């Protein structure tokens, strides 16, 4: 059932077994799991079925840090049923096994479990997005595999992404009718959670305060509460909920909001002249594509973070100089082929790299307030030298391998000595601000995504990622959401 | 076969790239040097070679002499067979480029990662073109 929260009587109190805060990919995936399970599940969504400018205004905040960005908090998030899948490109890929490991050269790295533990949930998440499961037993997951750019035993690995057909708002449409028809899952729209109120001891959330922009207010009481509000809002709500615990919930050790990460994105980091008349995309079709990454063993040996470089060959215009150089290189390397108009192929190189966990990169509360009277988020996204070294060195490794394999030449648009290039940005993936760690002094949530010190409060979403690899986070967000749904069902004595 | 006829034949064999230049460069070189010069002359027809070659000369002014570049290129190659053709030298060059990438003997030229011998070949082409 789906209801507009503004139509509830002011002061209404709703009782539920589970309350999911947020109807983005994590919230919707969990709500589907609870459908027809016997428990009453309440889903609170700040936005409506379609985008509403006044609701979207609640996303505004203060953005500062290494890279100057205007309106990032506003532009990179959607308060609407379906969450940020409304502007999602559909890119799906699991994290790599190395991303879960504690790496000696990456401080604060290591998940409480290995990738093999998450693999069954990745398979279930693939069903949610209507993509092929990534088979962990095969080299790169897909059957049949696309063409590998390099061989299989080289320092540069070919990584495959799938594109879900539920991109750009189709995810919400696909799943809304199922939730509309559900008898035990009740979605309330235009319902923004403003505070989690605990008992005096501060270890159990007793009430969830909800506000609508028209002034209506109501409350929810639930046995279990799951925050699925997005990578920044999860941390913000914990910080805002400071009525009993002055630092906010789960924040005894000042971890909430810290270790905030994004995938560092550099558009047009370089160009590739590829000495082949055939497009790299030919073997992949419409719904998957390759990218290049550094082999895990080389990451270990060279002490690098994870990294990928995308080969963008569609709808890209290359400069006359790049094409002239390409023809010159082609004439020397393939004198019999260079007159072919499709030869060589040109690709723009777009980098998306892992950011190292950094306690100084963080979400805090600003002094400015939103329309509901709550303090806005202040985002201080801080990059480190490790992040920059990884990008520079990894791109050089890829460029070198192109030469070793005689496949082409790469131009890198920045120098070793440069500071962060002007086109550096985040990939709009907000991660790490309520990180997972078994030790409450090092993490906000435990291995089951329960907030340390709060018996009935859980967090879902990329904010729990301790490290982030290079893969876009949505598939992992949903995999972990399904895992969490299983866990909460167990707590409710519901068979999974 | 006269020398000029030989060069024209090998040029045609090296891919039908329309080589018509039998320049002063070839005239004062013989053996592998002549074949490298011939390859550079073909490349000199490509506008993109100027971008790479000139950038290399600008960042490495001490090599800004044709004989210096030619000696460095030929010195990096294994000796070709006495009857080697332009095609044979191109194969030697491409193999050398690959080896230099394996050995990390590379140089950034206008952002492009090239092997040193490759970069010098583009520079030689510019040098010949400008002479």
PDB file of C-alpha atoms in Angstrom, chain A residues 271-273 320-322 324-329 331-336 338-339 396 399-404 406 409-416, chain B residues 13-18 39 42-43 45-49 51-52 87 90 94-95 97-99 101-104 108 110-114 118 121-122:
ATOM      1  CA  UNK A 271      43.015   9.417 -24.853  1.00  0.00           C
ATOM      2  CA  UNK A 272      43.643   5.989 -26.324  1.00  0.00           C
ATOM      3  CA  UNK A 273      44.621   5.357 -29.917  1.00  0.00           C
ATOM      4  CA  UNK A 320      42.000  17.196 -34.522  1.00  0.00           C
ATOM      5  CA  UNK A 321      45.412  16.849 -32.864  1.00  0.00           C
ATOM      6  CA  UNK A 322      44.467  13.518 -31.276  1.00  0.00           C
ATOM      7  CA  UNK A 324      46.337  13.436 -36.398  1.00  0.00           C
ATOM      8  CA  UNK A 325      48.585  11.721 -33.863  1.00  0.00           C
ATOM      9  CA  UNK A 326      46.451   8.602 -34.141  1.00  0.00           C
ATOM     10  CA  UNK A 327      46.886   8.469 -37.885  1.00  0.00           C
ATOM     11  CA  UNK A 328      50.639   8.966 -37.534  1.00  0.00           C
ATOM     12  CA  UNK A 329      50.902   6.149 -35.007  1.00  0.00           C
ATOM     13  CA  UNK A 331      50.771   4.614 -40.246  1.00  0.00           C
ATOM     14  CA  UNK A 332      53.915   3.489 -38.479  1.00  0.00           C
ATOM     15  CA  UNK A 333      52.447   0.512 -36.658  1.00  0.00           C
ATOM     16  CA  UNK A 334      49.942  -0.830 -39.202  1.00  0.00           C
ATOM     17  CA  UNK A 335      50.990   0.574 -42.579  1.00  0.00           C
ATOM     18  CA  UNK A 336      48.630  -1.737 -44.438  1.00  0.00           C
ATOM     19  CA  UNK A 338      45.896   2.860 -41.685  1.00  0.00           C
ATOM     20  CA  UNK A 339      43.871   4.029 -44.678  1.00  0.00           C
ATOM     21  CA  UNK A 396      50.876   4.838 -16.412  1.00  0.00           C
ATOM     22  CA  UNK A 399      49.585   3.118 -20.869  1.00  0.00           C
ATOM     23  CA  UNK A 400      52.700   1.027 -20.588  1.00  0.00           C
ATOM     24  CA  UNK A 401      50.793  -2.226 -21.061  1.00  0.00           C
ATOM     25  CA  UNK A 402      49.256  -0.840 -24.256  1.00  0.00           C
ATOM     26  CA  UNK A 403      52.809  -0.515 -25.560  1.00  0.00           C
ATOM     27  CA  UNK A 404      53.956  -3.899 -24.317  1.00  0.00           C
ATOM     28  CA  UNK A 406      51.383  -3.406 -29.083  1.00  0.00           C
ATOM     29  CA  UNK A 409      49.233   4.428 -27.403  1.00  0.00           C
ATOM     30  CA  UNK A 410      47.801   6.472 -24.557  1.00  0.00           C
ATOM     31  CA  UNK A 411      47.992  10.199 -23.958  1.00  0.00           C
ATOM     32  CA  UNK A 412      47.606  11.272 -20.333  1.00  0.00           C
ATOM     33  CA  UNK A 413      46.333  14.805 -19.946  1.00  0.00           C
ATOM     34  CA  UNK A 414      48.107  15.657 -16.695  1.00  0.00           C
ATOM     35  CA  UNK A 415      51.681  15.459 -15.453  1.00  0.00           C
ATOM     36  CA  UNK A 416      53.204  13.638 -12.520  1.00  0.00           C
TER      37      UNK A 416
ATOM     38  CA  UNK B  13      56.955  -3.157 -50.375  1.00  0.00           C
ATOM     39  CA  UNK B  14      56.604  -1.492 -47.010  1.00  0.00           C
ATOM     40  CA  UNK B  15      52.918  -1.185 -47.302  1.00  0.00           C
ATOM     41  CA  UNK B  16      52.094   0.742 -50.427  1.00  0.00           C
ATOM     42  CA  UNK B  17      52.028   3.958 -48.550  1.00  0.00           C
ATOM     43  CA  UNK B  18      52.752   6.096 -51.539  1.00  0.00           C
ATOM     44  CA  UNK B  39      60.778   5.104 -42.826  1.00  0.00           C
ATOM     45  CA  UNK B  42      57.231   8.237 -45.033  1.00  0.00           C
ATOM     46  CA  UNK B  43      56.106   9.268 -41.590  1.00  0.00           C
ATOM     47  CA  UNK B  45      53.928  12.992 -44.582  1.00  0.00           C
ATOM     48  CA  UNK B  46      51.641  12.635 -41.557  1.00  0.00           C
ATOM     49  CA  UNK B  47      50.667  15.914 -39.873  1.00  0.00           C
ATOM     50  CA  UNK B  48      50.484  14.188 -36.489  1.00  0.00           C
ATOM     51  CA  UNK B  49      54.157  13.297 -36.660  1.00  0.00           C
ATOM     52  CA  UNK B  51      53.114  17.265 -33.157  1.00  0.00           C
ATOM     53  CA  UNK B  52      54.992  14.379 -31.589  1.00  0.00           C
ATOM     54  CA  UNK B  87      59.505  -3.795 -44.165  1.00  0.00           C
ATOM     55  CA  UNK B  90      59.811  -1.543 -39.584  1.00  0.00           C
ATOM     56  CA  UNK B  94      58.186  -2.199 -33.771  1.00  0.00           C
ATOM     57  CA  UNK B  95      59.887  -5.010 -31.863  1.00  0.00           C
ATOM     58  CA  UNK B  97      59.314  -0.285 -29.252  1.00  0.00           C
ATOM     59  CA  UNK B  98      57.721  -3.286 -27.518  1.00  0.00           C
ATOM     60  CA  UNK B  99      60.978  -4.156 -25.751  1.00  0.00           C
ATOM     61  CA  UNK B 101      57.857  -0.603 -23.114  1.00  0.00           C
ATOM     62  CA  UNK B 102      58.663  -3.879 -21.346  1.00  0.00           C
ATOM     63  CA  UNK B 103      61.828  -2.321 -19.912  1.00  0.00           C
ATOM     64  CA  UNK B 104      60.003   0.898 -19.016  1.00  0.00           C
ATOM     65  CA  UNK B 108      56.047  11.252 -22.192  1.00  0.00           C
ATOM     66  CA  UNK B 110      52.904  15.911 -25.252  1.00  0.00           C
ATOM     67  CA  UNK B 111      51.303  13.491 -22.781  1.00  0.00           C
ATOM     68  CA  UNK B 112      51.682  10.455 -25.070  1.00  0.00           C
ATOM     69  CA  UNK B 113      53.628   7.550 -23.597  1.00  0.00           C
ATOM     70  CA  UNK B 114      56.087   6.445 -26.271  1.00  0.00           C
ATOM     71  CA  UNK B 118      59.657   5.678 -31.375  1.00  0.00           C
ATOM     72  CA  UNK B 121      61.806   8.355 -35.066  1.00  0.00           C
ATOM     73  CA  UNK B 122      59.034  10.974 -35.066  1.00  0.00           C
TER      74      UNK B 122
END
